[in-house]
XYZ file of C-alpha atoms in Angstrom:
299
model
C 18.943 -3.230 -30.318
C 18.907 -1.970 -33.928
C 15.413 -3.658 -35.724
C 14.812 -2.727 -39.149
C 10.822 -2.677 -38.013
C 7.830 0.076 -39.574
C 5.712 1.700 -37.260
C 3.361 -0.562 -35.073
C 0.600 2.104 -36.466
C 1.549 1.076 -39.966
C 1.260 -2.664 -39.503
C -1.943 -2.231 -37.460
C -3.509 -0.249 -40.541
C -2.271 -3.137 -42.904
C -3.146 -6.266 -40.805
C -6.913 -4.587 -40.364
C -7.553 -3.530 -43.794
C -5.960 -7.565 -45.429
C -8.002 -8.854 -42.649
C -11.293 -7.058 -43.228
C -10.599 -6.103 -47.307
C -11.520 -2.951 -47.095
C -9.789 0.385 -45.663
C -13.398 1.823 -44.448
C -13.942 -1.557 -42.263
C -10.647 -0.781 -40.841
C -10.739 2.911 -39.814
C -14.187 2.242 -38.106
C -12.298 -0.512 -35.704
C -8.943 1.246 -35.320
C -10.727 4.600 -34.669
C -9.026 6.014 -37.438
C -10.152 7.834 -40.700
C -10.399 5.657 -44.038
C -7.814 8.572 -45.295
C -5.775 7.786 -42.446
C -5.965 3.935 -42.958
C -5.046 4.385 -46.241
C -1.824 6.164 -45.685
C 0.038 4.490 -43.162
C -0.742 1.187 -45.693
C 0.882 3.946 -48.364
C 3.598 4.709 -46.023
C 4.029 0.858 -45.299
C 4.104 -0.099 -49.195
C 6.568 2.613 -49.686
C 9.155 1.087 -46.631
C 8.994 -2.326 -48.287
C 9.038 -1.363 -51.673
C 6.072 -3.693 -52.435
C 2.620 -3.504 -53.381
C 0.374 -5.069 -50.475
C -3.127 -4.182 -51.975
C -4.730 -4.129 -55.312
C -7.215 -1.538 -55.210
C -10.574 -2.309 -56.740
C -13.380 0.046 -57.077
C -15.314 -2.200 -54.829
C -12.831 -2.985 -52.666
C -8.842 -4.365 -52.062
C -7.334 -7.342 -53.207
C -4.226 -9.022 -51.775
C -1.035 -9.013 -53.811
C 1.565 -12.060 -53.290
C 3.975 -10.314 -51.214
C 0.370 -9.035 -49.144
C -0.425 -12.390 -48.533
C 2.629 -13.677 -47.579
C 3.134 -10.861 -45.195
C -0.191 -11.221 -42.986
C 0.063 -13.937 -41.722
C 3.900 -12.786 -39.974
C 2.107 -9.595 -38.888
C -0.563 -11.181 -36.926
C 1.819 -14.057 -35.528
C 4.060 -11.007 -34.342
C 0.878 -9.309 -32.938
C -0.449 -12.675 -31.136
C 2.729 -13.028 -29.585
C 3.049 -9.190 -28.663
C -0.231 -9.803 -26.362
C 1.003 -12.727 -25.350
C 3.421 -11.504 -23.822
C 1.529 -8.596 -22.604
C -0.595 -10.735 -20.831
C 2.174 -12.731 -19.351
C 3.922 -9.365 -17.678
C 0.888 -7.257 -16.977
C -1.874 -9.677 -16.417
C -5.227 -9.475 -17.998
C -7.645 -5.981 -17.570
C -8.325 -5.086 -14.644
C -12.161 -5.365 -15.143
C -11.814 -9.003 -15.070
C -8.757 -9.447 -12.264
C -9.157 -8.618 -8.872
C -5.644 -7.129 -8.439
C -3.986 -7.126 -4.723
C -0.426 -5.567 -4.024
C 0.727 -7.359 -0.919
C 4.087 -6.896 1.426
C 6.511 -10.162 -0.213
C 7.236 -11.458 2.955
C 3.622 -11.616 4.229
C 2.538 -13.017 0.683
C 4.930 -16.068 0.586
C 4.640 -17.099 5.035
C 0.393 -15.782 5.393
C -1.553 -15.117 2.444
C -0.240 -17.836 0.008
C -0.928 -20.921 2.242
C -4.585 -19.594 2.929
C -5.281 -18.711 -1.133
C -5.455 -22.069 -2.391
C -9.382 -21.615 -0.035
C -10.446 -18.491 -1.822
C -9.701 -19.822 -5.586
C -11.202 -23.225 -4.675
C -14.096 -21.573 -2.849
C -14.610 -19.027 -5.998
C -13.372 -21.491 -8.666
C -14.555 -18.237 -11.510
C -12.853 -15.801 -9.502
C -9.170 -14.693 -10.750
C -6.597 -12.573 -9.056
C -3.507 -11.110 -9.849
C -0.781 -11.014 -6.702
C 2.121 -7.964 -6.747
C 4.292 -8.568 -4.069
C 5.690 -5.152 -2.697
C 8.796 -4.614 -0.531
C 8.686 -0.826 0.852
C 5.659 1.186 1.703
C 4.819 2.878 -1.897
C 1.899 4.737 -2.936
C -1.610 3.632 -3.088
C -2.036 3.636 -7.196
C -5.623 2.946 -8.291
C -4.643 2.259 -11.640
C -2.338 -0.369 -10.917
C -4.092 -2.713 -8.172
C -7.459 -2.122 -6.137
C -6.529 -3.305 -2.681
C -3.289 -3.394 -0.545
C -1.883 -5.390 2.050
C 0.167 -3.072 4.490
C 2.339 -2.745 7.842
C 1.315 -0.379 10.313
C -0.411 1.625 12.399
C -3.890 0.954 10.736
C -4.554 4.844 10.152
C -3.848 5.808 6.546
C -5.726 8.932 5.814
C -8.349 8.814 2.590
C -8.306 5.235 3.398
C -10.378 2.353 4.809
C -8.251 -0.073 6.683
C -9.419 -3.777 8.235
C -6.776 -5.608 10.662
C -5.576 -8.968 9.651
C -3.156 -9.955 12.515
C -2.469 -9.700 16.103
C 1.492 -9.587 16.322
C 4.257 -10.568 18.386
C 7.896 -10.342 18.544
C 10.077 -13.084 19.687
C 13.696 -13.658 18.818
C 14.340 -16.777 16.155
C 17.051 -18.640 15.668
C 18.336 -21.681 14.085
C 18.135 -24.684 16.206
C 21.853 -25.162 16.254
C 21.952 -21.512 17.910
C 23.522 -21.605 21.772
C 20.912 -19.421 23.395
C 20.276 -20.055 26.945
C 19.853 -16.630 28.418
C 18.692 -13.491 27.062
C 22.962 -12.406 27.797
C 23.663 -14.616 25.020
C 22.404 -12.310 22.751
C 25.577 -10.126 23.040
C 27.493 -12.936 21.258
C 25.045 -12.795 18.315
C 24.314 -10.528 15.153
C 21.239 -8.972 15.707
C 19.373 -8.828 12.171
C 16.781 -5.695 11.846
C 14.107 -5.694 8.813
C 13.962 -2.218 7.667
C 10.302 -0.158 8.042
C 9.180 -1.557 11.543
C 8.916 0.802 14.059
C 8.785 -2.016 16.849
C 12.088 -4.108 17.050
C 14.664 -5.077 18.963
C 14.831 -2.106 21.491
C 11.393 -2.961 23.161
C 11.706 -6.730 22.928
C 15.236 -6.185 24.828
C 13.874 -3.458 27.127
C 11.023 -6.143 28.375
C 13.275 -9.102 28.691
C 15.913 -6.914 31.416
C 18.062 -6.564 28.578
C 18.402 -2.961 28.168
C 22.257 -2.927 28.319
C 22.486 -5.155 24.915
C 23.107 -2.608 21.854
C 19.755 -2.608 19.924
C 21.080 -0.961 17.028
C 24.130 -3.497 16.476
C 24.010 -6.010 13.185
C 22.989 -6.301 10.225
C 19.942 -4.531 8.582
C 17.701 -5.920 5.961
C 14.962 -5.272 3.494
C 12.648 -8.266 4.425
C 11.649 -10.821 6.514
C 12.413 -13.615 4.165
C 15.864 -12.392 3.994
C 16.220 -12.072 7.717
C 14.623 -16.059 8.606
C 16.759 -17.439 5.779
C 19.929 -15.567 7.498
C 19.168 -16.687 10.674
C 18.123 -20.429 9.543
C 22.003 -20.976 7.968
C 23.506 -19.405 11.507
C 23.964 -16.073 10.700
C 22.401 -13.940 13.245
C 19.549 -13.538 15.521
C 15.775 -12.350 13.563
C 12.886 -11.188 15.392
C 9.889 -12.580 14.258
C 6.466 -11.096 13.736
C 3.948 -14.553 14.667
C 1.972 -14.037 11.267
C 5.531 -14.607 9.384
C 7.451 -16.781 11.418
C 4.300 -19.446 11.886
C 5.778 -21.598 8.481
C 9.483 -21.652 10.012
C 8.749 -23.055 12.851
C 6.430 -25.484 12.087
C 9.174 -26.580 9.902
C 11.764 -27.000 12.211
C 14.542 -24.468 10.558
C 13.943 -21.730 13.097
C 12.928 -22.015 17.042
C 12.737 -19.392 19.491
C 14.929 -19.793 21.877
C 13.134 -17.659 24.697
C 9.638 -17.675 25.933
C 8.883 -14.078 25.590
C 6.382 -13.457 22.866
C 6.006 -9.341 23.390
C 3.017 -8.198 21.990
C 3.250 -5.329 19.586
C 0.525 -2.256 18.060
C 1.679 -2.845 14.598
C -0.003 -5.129 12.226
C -0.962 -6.208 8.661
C -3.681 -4.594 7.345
C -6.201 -4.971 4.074
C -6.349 -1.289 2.709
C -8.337 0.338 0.024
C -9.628 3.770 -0.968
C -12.396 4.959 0.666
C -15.317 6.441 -1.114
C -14.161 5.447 -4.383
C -15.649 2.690 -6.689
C -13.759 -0.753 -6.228
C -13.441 -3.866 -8.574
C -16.463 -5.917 -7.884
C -14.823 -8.327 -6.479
C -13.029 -6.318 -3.839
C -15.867 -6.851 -1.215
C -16.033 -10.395 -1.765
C -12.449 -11.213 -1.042
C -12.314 -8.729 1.857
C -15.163 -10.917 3.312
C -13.373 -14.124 2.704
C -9.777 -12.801 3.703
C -11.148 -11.322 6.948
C -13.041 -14.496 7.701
C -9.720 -16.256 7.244
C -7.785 -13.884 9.626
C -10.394 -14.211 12.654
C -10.020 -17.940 11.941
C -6.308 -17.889 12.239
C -6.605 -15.535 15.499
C -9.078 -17.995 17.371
C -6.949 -20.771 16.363
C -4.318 -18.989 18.057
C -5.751 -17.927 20.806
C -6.678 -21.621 21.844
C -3.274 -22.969 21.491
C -2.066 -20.814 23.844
């Protein structure tokens, strides 16, 4: 893209100085020198071959082509952190920001938000759905939503859910026995350690090839696939609860195999959070015991 545009600097220096009159005014709130100030307006009336400023001895005064150009400066400028905003958020010292897994963020956590904002109606977060297991950035988000083990080193880790595994298909799916399964794609989500081989091994299924099918990034991707016929997923409870209540997917055998792998609220330990962090945790671990009694009575 080939703009004929000065330097952002430049146009900063000018919109300050027509804003405030005066190139001492806008030095002290750009951090800049007056001298400094004063040149990239030089350098700025030079690259548009126009006079912006007259100078007065106690002060500047606007020429025509000056005031005609402010006003298209700071509309550029508004939109500019407009669209900052938009892509980026606001600062983090007023936005609780939370990276979660996307697949645990659309099927657990969003359902259960709508509570927290009502609860904390002056409370604001921003939501970064993640895919693979990246690393813990303080600068980008103070808490994380993760798969595993529950042991990440330099890290405090609370437990959200109690998993198990169970094939899903979609209720047109001919699955009678557990043999069936040789007639079906099996579909794998990459980055879970527990799949298909133990769920097969305690069913008396060893025989059936746990490593045949199709392997995806995602849960999402894996329930949609197996909702429009095309293979077999294994569902984790905490993402599977919304397609079955729906009706799209069913699960086809009563073994539910209980897994060590979970979702888990992480953040740094022994560093300084946002000051909301410990409020959420509170309410999101609340939320998570509820879910696991409510569980544990329906069955």
């Amino acid at each position: 893209m080939n703009l004929d545009l000065p330097p952002l600097t430049w146009l900063r220096a000018f919109e300050a100085s027509a804003r405030t009159l005066s190139f001492t005014q806008a030095a002290a709130e750009l951090h800049l020198t007056q001298a400094a100030v004063s040149k990239h307006v030089k350098a700025l009336e030079q690259y548009v071959r126009r006079p912006l400023f007259i100078r007065r001895p106690r002060g500047l005064e606007l020429t025509k082509s000056g005031a005609a150009y402010l006003p298209k400066i700071q509309d550029a400028m508004e939109r500019l952190a407009i669209g900052t905003r938009e892509v980026f958020g606001q600062r983090r010292s007023s936005v609780l920001t939370l990276r979660c897994a996307v697949s645990f963020a659309v099927n657990w956590l969003a359902p259960r938000l709508p509570d927290y904002l009502n609860r904390y109606p002056g409370k604001t977060i921003r939501l970064l759905s993640s895919v693979w297991k990246d690393a813990f950035d303080t600068e980008d988000f103070d808490l994380d939503i993760q798969y595993g083990n529950g042991r990440w080193p330099g890290f405090n880790s609370h437990r959200l859910t109690w998993e198990t595994i169970t094939p899903l298909c979609a209720p047109s799916s001919l699955l009678r026995e557990t043999d069936d399964l040789r007639n079906h794609r099996l579909l794998h989500v990459l980055g879970y350690h527990e799949g298909w081989g133990i769920w097969l091994k305690a069913a008396g299924a060893p025989e059936i090839d746990a490593g045949s099918g199709l392997h995806l990034d995602t849960s999402l991707t894996a329930f949609e696939l197996a909702a429009h016929g095309g293979g077999i997923a294994l569902g984790r409870k905490s993402l599977a609860e919304h397609a079955l209540a729906s009706g799209r997917l069913i699960t086809p055998f009563a073994l539910a195999l209980p897994i060590d792998e979970a979702f888990y609220l992480v953040e740094p330990a022994g560093n300084s959070t946002h000051p909301d962090a410990g409020l959420f945790t509170d309410w999101l671990l609340s939320v998570a015991q509820a879910s696991r009694t409510a569980r544990n009575r329906a069955t």
